Coordinates of C-alpha atoms in Angstrom, one line a residue:
X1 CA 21.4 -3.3 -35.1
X2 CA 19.3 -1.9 -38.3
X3 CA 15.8 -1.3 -38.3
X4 CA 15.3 -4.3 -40.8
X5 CA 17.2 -6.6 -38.6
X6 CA 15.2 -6.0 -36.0
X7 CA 12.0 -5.5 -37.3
X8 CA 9.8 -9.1 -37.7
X9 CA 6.1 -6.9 -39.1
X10 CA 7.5 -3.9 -41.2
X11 CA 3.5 -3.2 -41.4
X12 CA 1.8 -4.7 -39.0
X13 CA -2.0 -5.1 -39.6
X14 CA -4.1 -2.1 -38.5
X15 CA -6.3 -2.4 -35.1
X16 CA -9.7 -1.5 -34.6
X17 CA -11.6 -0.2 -31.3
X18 CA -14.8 1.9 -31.4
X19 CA -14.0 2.0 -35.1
X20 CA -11.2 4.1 -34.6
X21 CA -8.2 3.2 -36.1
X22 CA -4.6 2.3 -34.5
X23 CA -1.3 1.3 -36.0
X24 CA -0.6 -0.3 -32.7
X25 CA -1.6 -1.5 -29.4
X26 CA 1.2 -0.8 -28.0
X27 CA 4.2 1.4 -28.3
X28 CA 6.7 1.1 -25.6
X29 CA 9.4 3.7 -25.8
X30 CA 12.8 2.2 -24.5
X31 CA 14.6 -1.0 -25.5
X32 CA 16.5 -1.7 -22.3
X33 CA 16.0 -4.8 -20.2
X34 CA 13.2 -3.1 -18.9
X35 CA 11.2 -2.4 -22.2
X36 CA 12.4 -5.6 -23.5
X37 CA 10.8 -7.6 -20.8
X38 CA 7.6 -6.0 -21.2
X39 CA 7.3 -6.8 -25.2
X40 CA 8.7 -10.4 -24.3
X41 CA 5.9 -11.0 -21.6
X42 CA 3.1 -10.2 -24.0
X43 CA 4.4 -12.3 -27.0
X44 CA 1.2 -14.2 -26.8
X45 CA -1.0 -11.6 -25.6
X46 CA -2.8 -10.7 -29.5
X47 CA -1.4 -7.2 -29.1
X48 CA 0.5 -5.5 -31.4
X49 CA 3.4 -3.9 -30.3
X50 CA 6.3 -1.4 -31.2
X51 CA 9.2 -1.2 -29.2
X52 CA 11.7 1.9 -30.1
X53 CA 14.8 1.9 -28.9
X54 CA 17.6 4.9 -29.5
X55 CA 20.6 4.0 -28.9
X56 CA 22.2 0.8 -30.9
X57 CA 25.1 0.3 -28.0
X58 CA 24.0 1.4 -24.3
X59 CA 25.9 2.6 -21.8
X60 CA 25.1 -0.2 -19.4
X61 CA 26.6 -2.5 -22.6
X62 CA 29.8 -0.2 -23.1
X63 CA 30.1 0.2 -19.5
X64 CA 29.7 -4.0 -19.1
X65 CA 26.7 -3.1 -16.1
X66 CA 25.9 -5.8 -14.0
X67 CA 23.2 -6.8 -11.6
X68 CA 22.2 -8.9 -8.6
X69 CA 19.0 -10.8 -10.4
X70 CA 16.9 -11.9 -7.3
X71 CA 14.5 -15.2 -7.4
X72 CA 11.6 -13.8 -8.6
X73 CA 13.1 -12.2 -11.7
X74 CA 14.6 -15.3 -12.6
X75 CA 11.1 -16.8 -12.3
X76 CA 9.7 -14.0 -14.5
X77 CA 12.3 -15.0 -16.9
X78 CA 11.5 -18.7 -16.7
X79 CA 8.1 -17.4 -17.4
X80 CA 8.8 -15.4 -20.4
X81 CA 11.0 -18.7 -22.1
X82 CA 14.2 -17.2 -22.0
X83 CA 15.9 -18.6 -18.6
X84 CA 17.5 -21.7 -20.0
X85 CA 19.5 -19.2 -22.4
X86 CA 20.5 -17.0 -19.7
X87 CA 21.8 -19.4 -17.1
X88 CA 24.8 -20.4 -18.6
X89 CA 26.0 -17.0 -19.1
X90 CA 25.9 -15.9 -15.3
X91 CA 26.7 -16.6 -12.0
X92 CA 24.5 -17.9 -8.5
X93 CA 25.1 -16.9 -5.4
X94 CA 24.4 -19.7 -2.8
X95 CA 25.1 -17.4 0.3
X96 CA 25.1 -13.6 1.2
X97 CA 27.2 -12.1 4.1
X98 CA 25.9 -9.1 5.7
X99 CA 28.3 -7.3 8.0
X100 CA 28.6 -3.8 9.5
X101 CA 32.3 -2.9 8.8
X102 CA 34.6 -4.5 11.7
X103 CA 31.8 -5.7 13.7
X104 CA 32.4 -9.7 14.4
X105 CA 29.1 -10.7 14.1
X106 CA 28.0 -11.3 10.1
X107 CA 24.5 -12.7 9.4
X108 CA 24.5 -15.0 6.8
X109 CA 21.9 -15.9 4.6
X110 CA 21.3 -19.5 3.1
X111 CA 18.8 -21.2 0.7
X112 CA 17.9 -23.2 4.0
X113 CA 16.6 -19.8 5.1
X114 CA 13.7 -19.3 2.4
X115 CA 13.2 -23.5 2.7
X116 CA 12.9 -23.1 -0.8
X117 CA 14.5 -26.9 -3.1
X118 CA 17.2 -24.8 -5.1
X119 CA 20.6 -24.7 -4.5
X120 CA 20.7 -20.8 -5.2
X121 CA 19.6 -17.5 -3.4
X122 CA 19.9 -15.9 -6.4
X123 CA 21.9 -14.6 -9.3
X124 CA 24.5 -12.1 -11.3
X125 CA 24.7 -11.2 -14.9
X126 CA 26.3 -8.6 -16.6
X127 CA 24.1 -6.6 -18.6
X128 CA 25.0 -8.5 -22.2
X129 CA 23.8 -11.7 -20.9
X130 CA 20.6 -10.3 -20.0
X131 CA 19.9 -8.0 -23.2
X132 CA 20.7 -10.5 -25.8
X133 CA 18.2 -13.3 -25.1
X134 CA 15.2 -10.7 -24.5
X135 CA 16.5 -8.7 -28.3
X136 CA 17.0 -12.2 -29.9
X137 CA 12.9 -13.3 -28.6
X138 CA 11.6 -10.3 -29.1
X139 CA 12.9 -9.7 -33.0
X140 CA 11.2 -13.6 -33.4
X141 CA 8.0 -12.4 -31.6
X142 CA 5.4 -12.1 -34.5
X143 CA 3.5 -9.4 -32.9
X144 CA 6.3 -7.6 -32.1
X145 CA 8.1 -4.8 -34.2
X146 CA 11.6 -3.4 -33.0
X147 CA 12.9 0.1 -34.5
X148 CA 16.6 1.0 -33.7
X149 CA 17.7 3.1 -33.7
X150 CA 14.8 5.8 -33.9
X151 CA 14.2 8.7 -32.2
X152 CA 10.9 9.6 -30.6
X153 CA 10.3 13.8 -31.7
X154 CA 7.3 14.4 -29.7
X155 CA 3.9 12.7 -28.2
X156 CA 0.2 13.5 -27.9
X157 CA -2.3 11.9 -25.9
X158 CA -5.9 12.2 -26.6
X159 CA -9.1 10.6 -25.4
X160 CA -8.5 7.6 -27.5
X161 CA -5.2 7.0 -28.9
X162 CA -1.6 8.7 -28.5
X163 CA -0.4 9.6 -31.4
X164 CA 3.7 9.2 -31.5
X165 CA 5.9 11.3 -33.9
X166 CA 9.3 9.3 -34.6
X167 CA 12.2 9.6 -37.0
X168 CA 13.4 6.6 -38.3
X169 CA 16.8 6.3 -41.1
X170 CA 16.3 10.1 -41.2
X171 CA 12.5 10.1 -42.1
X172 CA 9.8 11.0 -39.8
X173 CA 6.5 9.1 -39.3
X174 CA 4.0 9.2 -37.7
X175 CA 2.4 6.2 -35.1
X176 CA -0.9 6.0 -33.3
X177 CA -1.5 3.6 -30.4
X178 CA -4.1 2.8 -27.7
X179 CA -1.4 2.9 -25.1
X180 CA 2.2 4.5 -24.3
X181 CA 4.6 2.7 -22.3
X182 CA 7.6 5.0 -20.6
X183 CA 11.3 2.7 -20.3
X184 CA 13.1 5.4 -21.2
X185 CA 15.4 5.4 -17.8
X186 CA 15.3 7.9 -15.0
X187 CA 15.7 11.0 -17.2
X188 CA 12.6 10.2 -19.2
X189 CA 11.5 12.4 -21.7
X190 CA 7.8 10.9 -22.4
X191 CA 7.4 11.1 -18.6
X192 CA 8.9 15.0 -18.7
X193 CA 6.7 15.9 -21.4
X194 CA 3.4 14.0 -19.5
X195 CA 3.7 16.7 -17.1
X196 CA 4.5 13.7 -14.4
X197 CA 6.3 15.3 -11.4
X198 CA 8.4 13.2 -9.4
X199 CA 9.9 13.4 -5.3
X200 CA 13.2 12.1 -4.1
X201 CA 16.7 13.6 -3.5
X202 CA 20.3 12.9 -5.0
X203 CA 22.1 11.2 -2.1
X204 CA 25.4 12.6 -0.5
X205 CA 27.1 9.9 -2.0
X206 CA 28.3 8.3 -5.2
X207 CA 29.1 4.4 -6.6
X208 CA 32.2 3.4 -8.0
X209 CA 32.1 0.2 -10.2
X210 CA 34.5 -2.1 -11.4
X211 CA 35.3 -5.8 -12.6
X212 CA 38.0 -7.8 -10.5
X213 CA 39.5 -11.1 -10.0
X214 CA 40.2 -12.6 -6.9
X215 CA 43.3 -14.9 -5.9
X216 CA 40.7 -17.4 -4.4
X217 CA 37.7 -18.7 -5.2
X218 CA 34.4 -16.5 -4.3
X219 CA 32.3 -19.6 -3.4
X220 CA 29.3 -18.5 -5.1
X221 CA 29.2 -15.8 -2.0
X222 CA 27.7 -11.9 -1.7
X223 CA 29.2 -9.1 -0.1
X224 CA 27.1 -6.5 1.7
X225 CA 29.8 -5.0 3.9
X226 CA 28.6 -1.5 5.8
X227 CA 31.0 0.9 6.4
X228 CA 30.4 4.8 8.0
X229 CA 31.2 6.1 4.2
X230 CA 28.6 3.9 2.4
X231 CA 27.8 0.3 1.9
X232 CA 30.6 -1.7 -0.1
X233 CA 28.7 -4.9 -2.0
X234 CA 31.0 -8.0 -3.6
X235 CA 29.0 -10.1 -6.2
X236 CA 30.6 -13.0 -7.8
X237 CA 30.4 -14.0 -11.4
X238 CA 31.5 -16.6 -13.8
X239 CA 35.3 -17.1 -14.6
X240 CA 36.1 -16.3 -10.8
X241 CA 35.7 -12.6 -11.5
X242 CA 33.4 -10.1 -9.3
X243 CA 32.0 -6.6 -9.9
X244 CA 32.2 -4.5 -6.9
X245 CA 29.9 -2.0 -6.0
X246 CA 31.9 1.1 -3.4
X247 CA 29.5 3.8 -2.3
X248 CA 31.2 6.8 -0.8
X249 CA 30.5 11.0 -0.3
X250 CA 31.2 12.4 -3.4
X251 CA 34.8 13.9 -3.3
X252 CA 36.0 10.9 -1.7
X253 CA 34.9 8.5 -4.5
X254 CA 36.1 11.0 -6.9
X255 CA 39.1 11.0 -5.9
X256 CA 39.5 7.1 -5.3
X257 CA 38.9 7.2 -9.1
X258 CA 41.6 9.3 -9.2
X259 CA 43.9 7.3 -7.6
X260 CA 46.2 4.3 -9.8
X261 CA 45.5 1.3 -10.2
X262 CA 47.7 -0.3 -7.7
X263 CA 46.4 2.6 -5.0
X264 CA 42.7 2.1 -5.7
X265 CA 44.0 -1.5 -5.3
X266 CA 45.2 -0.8 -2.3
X267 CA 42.3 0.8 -0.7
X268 CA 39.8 -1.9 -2.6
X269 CA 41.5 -4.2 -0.4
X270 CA 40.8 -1.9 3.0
X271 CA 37.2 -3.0 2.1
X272 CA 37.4 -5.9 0.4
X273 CA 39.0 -7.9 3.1
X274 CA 41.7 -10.9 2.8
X275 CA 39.3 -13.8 2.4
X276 CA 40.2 -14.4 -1.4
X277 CA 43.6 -13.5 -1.4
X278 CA 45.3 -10.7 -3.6
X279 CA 43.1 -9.1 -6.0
X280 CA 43.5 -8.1 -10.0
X281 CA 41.9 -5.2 -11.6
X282 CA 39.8 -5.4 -14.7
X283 CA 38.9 -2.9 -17.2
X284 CA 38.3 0.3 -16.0
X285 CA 36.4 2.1 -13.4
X286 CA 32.8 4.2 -13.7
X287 CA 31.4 6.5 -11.2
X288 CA 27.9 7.3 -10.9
X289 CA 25.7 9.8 -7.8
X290 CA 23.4 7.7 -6.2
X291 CA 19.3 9.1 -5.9
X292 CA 15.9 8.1 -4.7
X293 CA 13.2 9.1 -6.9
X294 CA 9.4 8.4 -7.5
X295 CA 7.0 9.7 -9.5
X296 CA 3.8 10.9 -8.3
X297 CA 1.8 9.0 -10.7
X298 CA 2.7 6.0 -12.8
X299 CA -0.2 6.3 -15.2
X300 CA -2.0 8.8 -16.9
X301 CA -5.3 8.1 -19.8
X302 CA -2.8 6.1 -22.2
X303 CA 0.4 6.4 -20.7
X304 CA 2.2 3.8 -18.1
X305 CA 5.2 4.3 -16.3
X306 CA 7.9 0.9 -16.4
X307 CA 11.3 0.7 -14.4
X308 CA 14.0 3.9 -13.9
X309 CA 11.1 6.2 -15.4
X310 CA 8.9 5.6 -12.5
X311 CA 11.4 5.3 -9.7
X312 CA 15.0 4.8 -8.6
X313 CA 16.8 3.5 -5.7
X314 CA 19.7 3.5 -3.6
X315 CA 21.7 1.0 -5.4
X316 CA 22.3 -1.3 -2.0
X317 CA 20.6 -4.4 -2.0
X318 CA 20.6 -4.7 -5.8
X319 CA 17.2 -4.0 -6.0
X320 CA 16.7 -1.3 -9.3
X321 CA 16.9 -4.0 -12.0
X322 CA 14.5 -6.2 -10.2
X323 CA 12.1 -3.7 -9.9
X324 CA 11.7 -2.4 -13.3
X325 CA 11.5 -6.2 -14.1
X326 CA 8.5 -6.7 -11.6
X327 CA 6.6 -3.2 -13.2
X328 CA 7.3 -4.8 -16.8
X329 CA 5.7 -8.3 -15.7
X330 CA 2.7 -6.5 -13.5
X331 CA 1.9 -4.4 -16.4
X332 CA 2.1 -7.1 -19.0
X333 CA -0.7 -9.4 -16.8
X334 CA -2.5 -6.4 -16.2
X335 CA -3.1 -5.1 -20.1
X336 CA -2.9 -8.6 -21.5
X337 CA -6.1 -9.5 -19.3
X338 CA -7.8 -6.7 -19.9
X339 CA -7.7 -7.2 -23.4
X340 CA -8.8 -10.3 -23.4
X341 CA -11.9 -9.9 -22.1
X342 CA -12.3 -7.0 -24.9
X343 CA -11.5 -4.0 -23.0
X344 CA -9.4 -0.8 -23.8
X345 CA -6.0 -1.2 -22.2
X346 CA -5.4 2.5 -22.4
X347 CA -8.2 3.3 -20.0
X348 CA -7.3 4.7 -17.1
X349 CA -9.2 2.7 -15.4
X350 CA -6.9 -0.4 -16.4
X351 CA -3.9 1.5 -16.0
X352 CA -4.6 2.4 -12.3
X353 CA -4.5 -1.5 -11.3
X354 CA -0.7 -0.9 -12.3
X355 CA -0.2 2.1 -10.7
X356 CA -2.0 0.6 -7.3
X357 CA 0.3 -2.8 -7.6
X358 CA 3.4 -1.7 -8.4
X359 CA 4.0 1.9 -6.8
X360 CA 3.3 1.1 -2.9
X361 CA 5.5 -2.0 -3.5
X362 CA 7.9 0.2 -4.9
X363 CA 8.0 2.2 -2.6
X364 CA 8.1 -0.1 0.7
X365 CA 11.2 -0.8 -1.2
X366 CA 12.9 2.4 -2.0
X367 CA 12.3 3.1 1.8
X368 CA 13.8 0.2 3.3
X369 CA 16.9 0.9 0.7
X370 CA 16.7 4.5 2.1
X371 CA 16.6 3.5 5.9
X372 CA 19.2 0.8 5.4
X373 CA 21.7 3.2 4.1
X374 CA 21.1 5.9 6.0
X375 CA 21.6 3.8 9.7
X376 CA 24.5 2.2 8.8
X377 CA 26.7 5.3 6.8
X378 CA 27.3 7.3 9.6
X379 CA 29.2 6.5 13.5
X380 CA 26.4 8.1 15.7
X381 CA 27.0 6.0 18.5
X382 CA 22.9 5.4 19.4
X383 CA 22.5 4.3 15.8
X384 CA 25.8 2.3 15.3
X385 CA 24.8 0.3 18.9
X386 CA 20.3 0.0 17.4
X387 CA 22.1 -1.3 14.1
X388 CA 24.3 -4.0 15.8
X389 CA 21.9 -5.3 17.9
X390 CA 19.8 -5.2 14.9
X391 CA 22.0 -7.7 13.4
X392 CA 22.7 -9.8 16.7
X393 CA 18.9 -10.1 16.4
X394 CA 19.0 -11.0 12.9
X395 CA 21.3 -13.6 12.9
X396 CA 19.9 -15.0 15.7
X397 CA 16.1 -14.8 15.4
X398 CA 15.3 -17.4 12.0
X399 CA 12.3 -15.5 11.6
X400 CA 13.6 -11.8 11.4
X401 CA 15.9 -13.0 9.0
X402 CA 14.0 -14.8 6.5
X403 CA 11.3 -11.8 6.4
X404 CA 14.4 -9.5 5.3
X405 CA 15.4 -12.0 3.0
X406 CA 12.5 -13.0 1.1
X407 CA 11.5 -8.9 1.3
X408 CA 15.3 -8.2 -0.4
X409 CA 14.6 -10.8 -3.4
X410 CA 11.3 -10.5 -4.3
X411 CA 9.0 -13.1 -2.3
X412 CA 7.3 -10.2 -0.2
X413 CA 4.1 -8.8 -2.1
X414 CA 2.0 -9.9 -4.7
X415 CA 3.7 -12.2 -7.3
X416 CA 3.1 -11.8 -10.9
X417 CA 1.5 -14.5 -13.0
X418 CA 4.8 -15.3 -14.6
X419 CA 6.6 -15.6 -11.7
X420 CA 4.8 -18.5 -10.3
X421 CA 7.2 -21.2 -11.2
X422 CA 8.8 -23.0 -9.3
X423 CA 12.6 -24.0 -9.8

């Protein structure tokens, strides 16, 4: 993508507050789902926005990334306008199957379970099908202008505006703004440079991802199989393919990656199980470690904090997509109703109703992903019987199961303006 395709405002009008000057509202550094979402959410807000993106081909896109998209991202998408063109290009799931390696008993959830009128718990989508509806809004968004690639050099926050150095087709320039927005992924820079420390550990473990096809039909059904090495997820998506999802310690995923394709077929199929016949690689394999992180802060006088900059997760449960889109649609109501009733959306002040929303949520989830992994990957007999009466309990007790549920996609906590629709 060039800068002129991209770019709906070459020079937008200039802003006014206090009589001070801006080039922007808003500049929101990262043009991932994340960073996307955010820009899309406030297309009718009166802001004006830059969104700067780096790379013109991610690595979720030339990796072919996917995702578990739970209910209430799909409603934040409904919200936004751009659900009708994503649905057609992913998959539902109608049921999820949690088991704990050979154990017999498997609790399954339904869509009876969260009494909810949809056919669907919720959804998969490679990362293409997600990107390219938010990039095709957001270049149409009139109050939106998209640079990529361009590189940010450095940032400056003062008491009112951030100033943002950027070089763009080889030339720099120079952008001021009443507020900075961080998407820029786990390894941040604006957040490095802030000063913002964060807490969390790399896990003992790593993920191996891949694409395959199944002899039989998935039946629109997820995977969360536990085993002592690390949870092993299956998520179905259109053409009768899945991506799989294979955490294990280190040298042990290494050297499944190692292996051929017919032996990492082989030991796929260890986890896997028979239930839809023999199995067919596609594409290659990636391998990625696995770590908990989050940021002290989210916010600082004109800066905010969005998705894999402010916090990352074990990967079991799906949950680190959903909730960078949940920070993008919480900031978005936030800033957008502060500055309609004329207030500066760079105040800390305004930022701190963010920060107060989104990090405990966060973090009630990035422990329950923590505990969850930690009490089934290991065979310490007290733990292994606690876990399987937990889920003799689960599957048995309605309530117990739908809390977990509607906790896992979303419909615990407070809900964000756009994600009040109902399907």
């Amino acid at each position: 993508m060039s800068v002129t395709q991209l770019t709906q405002t070459p020079t937008p009008p200039e802003t006014t507050t206090n009589n001070r000057v801006y080039d922007y509202d808003l500049v929101i550094v990262g043009g991932g789902i994340t960073g996307l979402t955010l820009a899309a959410a406030l297309q009718n807000s009166g802001l004006k926005i830059l969104l700067i993106e780096a790379r013109v081909v991610s690595a979720a896109v030339s990796k072919g990334q996917a995702y578990a998209v739970h209910m209430l991202s799909a409603r934040v998408f409904q919200g936004i306008g751009i659900w009708d063109q994503i649905l057609p290009q992913i998959a539902k799931y109608r049921q999820v199957f949690l088991s704990d390696a050979n154990y017999p008993d498997v609790v399954k959830f339904q869509t009876t379970d969260i009494s909810q009128e949809t056919p669907e718990l919720g959804y998969v989508a490679e990362h293409f099908a997600l990107l390219e509806p938010l990039q095709e809004l957001v270049k149409n968004c009139a109050n939106v202008t998209y640079l990529c690639p361009a590189e940010v050099l450095s940032t400056k926050n003062e008491n009112d505006l951030v100033t943002v150095n950027i070089k763009v087709d080889g030339e720099p320039r120079q952008i001021t703004s009443k507020l900075l927005v961080a998407a820029d992924g786990s390894r941040s820079r604006i957040r490095q440079a802030a000063g913002i420390k964060t807490k969390g550990w790399k896990y003992w473990q790593s993920c191996i991802v891949a694409f395959v096809k199944p002899e039989k039909s998935h039946n629109y059904t997820a995977y969360e199989k536990f085993w002592p090495s690390g949870p092993f997820a299956i998520l179905p998506l259109p053409g009768n393919r899945c991506r799989i999802v294979w955490t294990a310690p280190h040298e042990e995923a290494k050297a499944l990656c190692a292996l051929s394709d017919e032996e990492f077929l082989g030991e796929l199929t260890k986890r896997y199980g028979e239930q839809m016949g023999k199995l067919e690689l596609l594409g290659d394999r990636f391998i990625f470690q696995v770590q908990l992180m989050q940021s002290d802060r989210y916010v600082l006088p004109r800066l905010a904090l969005v998705g894999d900059a402010a916090h990352n997760c074990h990967p079991v449960g799906g949950q680190g997509l959903n909730l960078g889109i949940r920070d993008a649609a919480a900031l978005a109501e936030i800033i957008q109703t502060a500055h309609q009733a004329g207030a500066d959306i760079g105040n800390i002040q305004i930022l701190k109703q963010y920060e107060s929303w989104r990090k405990k949520e966060n973090l009630a989830i990035l422990g329950f992903t923590d505990i969850l992994d930690r009490v089934f990957s290991n065979n310490f007999l007290p733990i292994v019987i606690i876990r399987r009466l937990g889920l003799w309990m689960m599957q048995r007790v309605p309530l117990l199961r739908i809390f977990a549920l509607k906790l896992m996609i979303g419909l615990k906590g407070r809900t964000p303006q756009l994600g009040k629709i109902s399907n």
